[in-house]
Amino acid sequence: DYIESFKVNTLGAIISIKTTKDILKKNKGSILLFSSVAVKTGFMNHTIISTAKGGVEALTVSLAAELAPDIRVNCISPSLTDTGMTKSITSNENLRKAIELLHPIPRIGQPSDHSKLAALLLNNSSNWITGQIFNVDGVTALATPFGSSTLTSDNVSLPGYTVVKVTGTNEIVFGLNANVTFTDADVTVA
């Protein structure tokens, strides 16, 4: 429900940041939040998570301004990613194929698609990048509604999805829908 999702995603990030702000400031740390491409694209049945993750994106931009120059704040906004949490969707081959076709780059995201970006954003070499929301989504966020329809692929129907047309060429992790392990060399998302 809305309240629970807001508590976990938005308030969870706020409370965690509040408790660790002093140590982050002392160490010139970086905060990396995770959102969802659903915030910008308006998918059916995503109202609750889109609302909560929209709060995470607003938090990213506001905190980046408030905590600069001592703490950088960025956000990764992925599309559906193949993890244990999404297994009920991605393990159904027909449903998986139908969802892949919703992406201009027709596949489901992999953890490695955003783990390298996460490592970069948490690294000091990106010390002038803050307040950014990075879409890692196979171009989904750059697609705009072209007409409402039901997507059908291999006998799987996804009512309410929209046919899209691409219109252009376009050290804390909160709200992540996966397990994250940090090492000096890399970030592993499982």
mmCIF file of N, CA and C in Angstrom, residues 34-112:
data_model
loop_
_atom_site.group_PDB
_atom_site.id
_atom_site.type_symbol
_atom_site.label_atom_id
_atom_site.label_comp_id
_atom_site.label_asym_id
_atom_site.label_seq_id
_atom_site.Cartn_x
_atom_site.Cartn_y
_atom_site.Cartn_z
ATOM 1 N N PHE A 34 18.257 4.551 -5.271
ATOM 2 C CA PHE A 34 17.706 3.849 -6.424
ATOM 3 C C PHE A 34 16.224 4.148 -6.540
ATOM 4 N N SER A 35 15.807 4.426 -7.752
ATOM 5 C CA SER A 35 14.424 4.749 -8.045
ATOM 6 C C SER A 35 13.881 3.710 -9.018
ATOM 7 N N SER A 36 13.021 4.141 -9.901
ATOM 8 C CA SER A 36 12.468 3.264 -10.928
ATOM 9 C C SER A 36 12.089 4.109 -12.129
ATOM 10 N N VAL A 37 12.323 3.578 -13.312
ATOM 11 C CA VAL A 37 11.928 4.271 -14.531
ATOM 12 C C VAL A 37 10.415 4.494 -14.557
ATOM 13 N N ALA A 38 9.678 3.747 -13.760
ATOM 14 C CA ALA A 38 8.222 3.894 -13.697
ATOM 15 C C ALA A 38 7.805 5.287 -13.228
ATOM 16 N N VAL A 39 8.683 6.003 -12.522
ATOM 17 C CA VAL A 39 8.368 7.362 -12.075
ATOM 18 C C VAL A 39 8.068 8.259 -13.274
ATOM 19 N N LYS A 40 8.831 8.103 -14.342
ATOM 20 C CA LYS A 40 8.712 8.990 -15.501
ATOM 21 C C LYS A 40 7.862 8.430 -16.639
ATOM 22 N N THR A 41 7.576 7.143 -16.625
ATOM 23 C CA THR A 41 6.927 6.543 -17.785
ATOM 24 C C THR A 41 5.457 6.204 -17.598
ATOM 25 N N GLY A 42 4.976 6.136 -16.388
ATOM 26 C CA GLY A 42 3.555 5.907 -16.171
ATOM 27 C C GLY A 42 3.048 4.535 -16.554
ATOM 28 N N PHE A 43 3.649 3.484 -16.023
ATOM 29 C CA PHE A 43 3.189 2.121 -16.290
ATOM 30 C C PHE A 43 1.933 1.799 -15.486
ATOM 31 N N MET A 44 1.083 0.958 -16.061
ATOM 32 C CA MET A 44 -0.087 0.448 -15.335
ATOM 33 C C MET A 44 0.395 -0.338 -14.116
ATOM 34 N N ASN A 45 -0.375 -0.293 -13.053
ATOM 35 C CA ASN A 45 -0.111 -1.042 -11.817
ATOM 36 C C ASN A 45 1.204 -0.661 -11.148
ATOM 37 N N HIS A 46 1.689 0.543 -11.366
ATOM 38 C CA HIS A 46 2.924 1.014 -10.736
ATOM 39 C C HIS A 46 2.703 2.290 -9.925
ATOM 40 N N THR A 47 1.468 2.644 -9.654
ATOM 41 C CA THR A 47 1.169 3.900 -8.975
ATOM 42 C C THR A 47 1.824 3.975 -7.601
ATOM 43 N N ILE A 48 1.756 2.918 -6.831
ATOM 44 C CA ILE A 48 2.294 2.944 -5.467
ATOM 45 C C ILE A 48 3.810 3.108 -5.493
ATOM 46 N N ILE A 49 4.502 2.281 -6.251
ATOM 47 C CA ILE A 49 5.963 2.367 -6.274
ATOM 48 C C ILE A 49 6.424 3.645 -6.971
ATOM 49 N N SER A 50 5.717 4.081 -7.990
ATOM 50 C CA SER A 50 6.092 5.323 -8.684
ATOM 51 C C SER A 50 5.997 6.521 -7.746
ATOM 52 N N THR A 51 4.975 6.536 -6.923
ATOM 53 C CA THR A 51 4.810 7.631 -5.973
ATOM 54 C C THR A 51 5.957 7.654 -4.966
ATOM 55 N N ALA A 52 6.281 6.503 -4.411
ATOM 56 C CA ALA A 52 7.363 6.433 -3.416
ATOM 57 C C ALA A 52 8.716 6.731 -4.049
ATOM 58 N N LYS A 53 8.967 6.173 -5.224
ATOM 59 C CA LYS A 53 10.253 6.403 -5.889
ATOM 60 C C LYS A 53 10.352 7.837 -6.410
ATOM 61 N N GLY A 54 9.226 8.463 -6.742
ATOM 62 C CA GLY A 54 9.236 9.879 -7.097
ATOM 63 C C GLY A 54 9.746 10.718 -5.938
ATOM 64 N N GLY A 55 9.377 10.319 -4.717
ATOM 65 C CA GLY A 55 9.904 10.981 -3.529
ATOM 66 C C GLY A 55 11.408 10.801 -3.402
ATOM 67 N N VAL A 56 11.901 9.632 -3.775
ATOM 68 C CA VAL A 56 13.346 9.360 -3.749
ATOM 69 C C VAL A 56 14.066 10.262 -4.751
ATOM 70 N N GLU A 57 13.488 10.442 -5.927
ATOM 71 C CA GLU A 57 14.118 11.303 -6.930
ATOM 72 C C GLU A 57 14.122 12.762 -6.481
ATOM 73 N N ALA A 58 13.037 13.215 -5.877
ATOM 74 C CA ALA A 58 12.994 14.588 -5.343
ATOM 75 C C ALA A 58 14.020 14.750 -4.220
ATOM 76 N N LEU A 59 14.140 13.748 -3.388
ATOM 77 C CA LEU A 59 15.128 13.753 -2.309
ATOM 78 C C LEU A 59 16.540 13.859 -2.867
ATOM 79 N N THR A 60 16.813 13.138 -3.939
ATOM 80 C CA THR A 60 18.133 13.168 -4.585
ATOM 81 C C THR A 60 18.516 14.586 -4.979
ATOM 82 N N VAL A 61 17.644 15.250 -5.701
ATOM 83 C CA VAL A 61 17.936 16.580 -6.225
ATOM 84 C C VAL A 61 18.050 17.601 -5.089
ATOM 85 N N SER A 62 17.126 17.542 -4.137
ATOM 86 C CA SER A 62 17.134 18.500 -3.031
ATOM 87 C C SER A 62 18.351 18.318 -2.130
ATOM 88 N N LEU A 63 18.635 17.065 -1.765
ATOM 89 C CA LEU A 63 19.784 16.821 -0.892
ATOM 90 C C LEU A 63 21.110 17.134 -1.571
ATOM 91 N N ALA A 64 21.182 16.926 -2.874
ATOM 92 C CA ALA A 64 22.423 17.257 -3.597
ATOM 93 C C ALA A 64 22.747 18.740 -3.403
ATOM 94 N N ALA A 65 21.736 19.588 -3.477
ATOM 95 C CA ALA A 65 21.943 21.026 -3.282
ATOM 96 C C ALA A 65 22.260 21.342 -1.816
ATOM 97 N N GLU A 66 21.542 20.724 -0.905
ATOM 98 C CA GLU A 66 21.722 21.005 0.521
ATOM 99 C C GLU A 66 23.034 20.476 1.092
ATOM 100 N N LEU A 67 23.485 19.335 0.632
ATOM 101 C CA LEU A 67 24.666 18.700 1.230
ATOM 102 C C LEU A 67 25.975 19.018 0.504
ATOM 103 N N ALA A 68 25.886 19.658 -0.649
ATOM 104 C CA ALA A 68 27.102 20.043 -1.381
ATOM 105 C C ALA A 68 27.841 21.117 -0.591
ATOM 106 N N PRO A 69 29.132 21.170 -0.639
ATOM 107 C CA PRO A 69 30.044 20.374 -1.449
ATOM 108 C C PRO A 69 30.578 19.136 -0.730
ATOM 109 N N ASP A 70 30.094 18.890 0.491
ATOM 110 C CA ASP A 70 30.671 17.809 1.300
ATOM 111 C C ASP A 70 30.190 16.407 0.932
ATOM 112 N N ILE A 71 28.949 16.301 0.481
ATOM 113 C CA ILE A 71 28.371 14.992 0.176
ATOM 114 C C ILE A 71 27.697 15.079 -1.191
ATOM 115 N N ARG A 72 27.988 14.116 -2.038
ATOM 116 C CA ARG A 72 27.323 14.030 -3.339
ATOM 117 C C ARG A 72 26.140 13.080 -3.235
ATOM 118 N N VAL A 73 25.065 13.389 -3.952
ATOM 119 C CA VAL A 73 23.859 12.566 -3.932
ATOM 120 C C VAL A 73 23.407 12.328 -5.366
ATOM 121 N N ASN A 74 23.299 11.077 -5.756
ATOM 122 C CA ASN A 74 22.838 10.713 -7.092
ATOM 123 C C ASN A 74 21.852 9.560 -6.996
ATOM 124 N N CYS A 75 21.222 9.250 -8.112
ATOM 125 C CA CYS A 75 20.189 8.214 -8.129
ATOM 126 C C CYS A 75 20.253 7.452 -9.452
ATOM 127 N N ILE A 76 20.108 6.149 -9.369
ATOM 128 C CA ILE A 76 19.984 5.309 -10.558
ATOM 129 C C ILE A 76 18.521 4.881 -10.651
ATOM 130 N N SER A 77 17.955 5.036 -11.836
ATOM 131 C CA SER A 77 16.553 4.724 -12.083
ATOM 132 C C SER A 77 16.470 3.625 -13.140
ATOM 133 N N PRO A 78 16.492 2.364 -12.699
ATOM 134 C CA PRO A 78 16.482 1.268 -13.673
ATOM 135 C C PRO A 78 15.075 0.870 -14.104
ATOM 136 N N SER A 79 15.022 0.195 -15.232
ATOM 137 C CA SER A 79 13.809 -0.483 -15.652
ATOM 138 C C SER A 79 13.832 -1.870 -14.999
ATOM 139 N N LEU A 80 12.885 -2.706 -15.366
ATOM 140 C CA LEU A 80 12.826 -4.058 -14.804
ATOM 141 C C LEU A 80 14.184 -4.737 -14.964
ATOM 142 N N THR A 81 14.694 -5.245 -13.849
ATOM 143 C CA THR A 81 16.007 -5.877 -13.828
ATOM 144 C C THR A 81 15.855 -7.320 -13.369
ATOM 145 N N ASP A 82 16.567 -8.204 -13.990
ATOM 146 C CA ASP A 82 16.494 -9.640 -13.715
ATOM 147 C C ASP A 82 17.206 -9.961 -12.403
ATOM 148 N N THR A 83 16.452 -9.981 -11.305
ATOM 149 C CA THR A 83 16.991 -10.302 -9.984
ATOM 150 C C THR A 83 16.060 -11.306 -9.303
ATOM 151 N N GLY A 84 16.441 -11.758 -8.146
ATOM 152 C CA GLY A 84 15.587 -12.662 -7.387
ATOM 153 C C GLY A 84 14.226 -12.052 -7.088
ATOM 154 N N MET A 85 14.192 -10.749 -6.890
ATOM 155 C CA MET A 85 12.937 -10.078 -6.564
ATOM 156 C C MET A 85 11.967 -10.060 -7.758
ATOM 157 N N THR A 86 12.491 -10.110 -8.967
ATOM 158 C CA THR A 86 11.631 -10.050 -10.155
ATOM 159 C C THR A 86 11.443 -11.425 -10.807
ATOM 160 N N LYS A 87 11.918 -12.453 -10.137
ATOM 161 C CA LYS A 87 11.890 -13.803 -10.716
ATOM 162 C C LYS A 87 10.490 -14.255 -11.112
ATOM 163 N N SER A 88 9.468 -13.866 -10.349
ATOM 164 C CA SER A 88 8.106 -14.287 -10.688
ATOM 165 C C SER A 88 7.668 -13.736 -12.044
ATOM 166 N N ILE A 89 8.257 -12.634 -12.463
ATOM 167 C CA ILE A 89 7.948 -12.045 -13.769
ATOM 168 C C ILE A 89 8.907 -12.581 -14.829
ATOM 169 N N THR A 90 10.189 -12.547 -14.517
ATOM 170 C CA THR A 90 11.199 -12.868 -15.542
ATOM 171 C C THR A 90 11.327 -14.357 -15.828
ATOM 172 N N SER A 91 10.842 -15.221 -14.929
ATOM 173 C CA SER A 91 10.961 -16.658 -15.173
ATOM 174 C C SER A 91 9.886 -17.185 -16.128
ATOM 175 N N ASN A 92 8.838 -16.420 -16.345
ATOM 176 C CA ASN A 92 7.812 -16.797 -17.314
ATOM 177 C C ASN A 92 8.272 -16.300 -18.681
ATOM 178 N N GLU A 93 8.697 -17.225 -19.544
ATOM 179 C CA GLU A 93 9.305 -16.850 -20.828
ATOM 180 C C GLU A 93 8.382 -15.993 -21.695
ATOM 181 N N ASN A 94 7.096 -16.329 -21.729
ATOM 182 C CA ASN A 94 6.168 -15.550 -22.548
ATOM 183 C C ASN A 94 6.004 -14.130 -22.013
ATOM 184 N N LEU A 95 5.862 -14.010 -20.714
ATOM 185 C CA LEU A 95 5.734 -12.689 -20.099
ATOM 186 C C LEU A 95 7.029 -11.901 -20.252
ATOM 187 N N ARG A 96 8.139 -12.576 -20.042
ATOM 188 C CA ARG A 96 9.449 -11.929 -20.203
ATOM 189 C C ARG A 96 9.611 -11.359 -21.614
ATOM 190 N N LYS A 97 9.270 -12.145 -22.617
ATOM 191 C CA LYS A 97 9.403 -11.707 -24.006
ATOM 192 C C LYS A 97 8.497 -10.504 -24.282
ATOM 193 N N ALA A 98 7.297 -10.534 -23.759
ATOM 194 C CA ALA A 98 6.368 -9.423 -23.958
ATOM 195 C C ALA A 98 6.910 -8.135 -23.335
ATOM 196 N N ILE A 99 7.491 -8.253 -22.149
ATOM 197 C CA ILE A 99 8.054 -7.069 -21.482
ATOM 198 C C ILE A 99 9.307 -6.597 -22.214
ATOM 199 N N GLU A 100 10.116 -7.520 -22.677
ATOM 200 C CA GLU A 100 11.298 -7.126 -23.458
ATOM 201 C C GLU A 100 10.901 -6.260 -24.647
ATOM 202 N N LEU A 101 9.791 -6.613 -25.288
ATOM 203 C CA LEU A 101 9.340 -5.883 -26.472
ATOM 204 C C LEU A 101 8.843 -4.475 -26.148
ATOM 205 N N LEU A 102 8.614 -4.172 -24.882
ATOM 206 C CA LEU A 102 8.236 -2.814 -24.474
ATOM 207 C C LEU A 102 9.434 -1.875 -24.477
ATOM 208 N N HIS A 103 10.630 -2.424 -24.516
ATOM 209 C CA HIS A 103 11.856 -1.636 -24.481
ATOM 210 C C HIS A 103 12.412 -1.470 -25.900
ATOM 211 N N PRO A 104 12.742 -0.246 -26.305
ATOM 212 C CA PRO A 104 13.374 -0.061 -27.611
ATOM 213 C C PRO A 104 14.653 -0.887 -27.775
ATOM 214 N N ILE A 105 15.403 -1.087 -26.696
ATOM 215 C CA ILE A 105 16.479 -2.082 -26.698
ATOM 216 C C ILE A 105 15.832 -3.312 -26.062
ATOM 217 N N PRO A 106 15.380 -4.266 -26.850
ATOM 218 C CA PRO A 106 14.432 -5.288 -26.403
ATOM 219 C C PRO A 106 15.022 -6.398 -25.533
ATOM 220 N N ARG A 107 15.232 -6.070 -24.273
ATOM 221 C CA ARG A 107 15.656 -7.095 -23.315
ATOM 222 C C ARG A 107 15.342 -6.612 -21.908
ATOM 223 N N ILE A 108 15.443 -7.498 -20.952
ATOM 224 C CA ILE A 108 15.286 -7.172 -19.534
ATOM 225 C C ILE A 108 16.652 -6.732 -19.025
ATOM 226 N N GLY A 109 16.669 -5.738 -18.145
ATOM 227 C CA GLY A 109 17.927 -5.269 -17.578
ATOM 228 C C GLY A 109 18.618 -6.338 -16.747
ATOM 229 N N GLN A 110 19.919 -6.247 -16.692
ATOM 230 C CA GLN A 110 20.742 -7.142 -15.872
ATOM 231 C C GLN A 110 21.401 -6.313 -14.771
ATOM 232 N N PRO A 111 21.678 -6.899 -13.616
ATOM 233 C CA PRO A 111 22.343 -6.146 -12.552
ATOM 234 C C PRO A 111 23.627 -5.453 -13.014
ATOM 235 N N SER A 112 24.356 -6.096 -13.909
ATOM 236 C CA SER A 112 25.602 -5.494 -14.396
ATOM 237 C C SER A 112 25.349 -4.212 -15.191
#
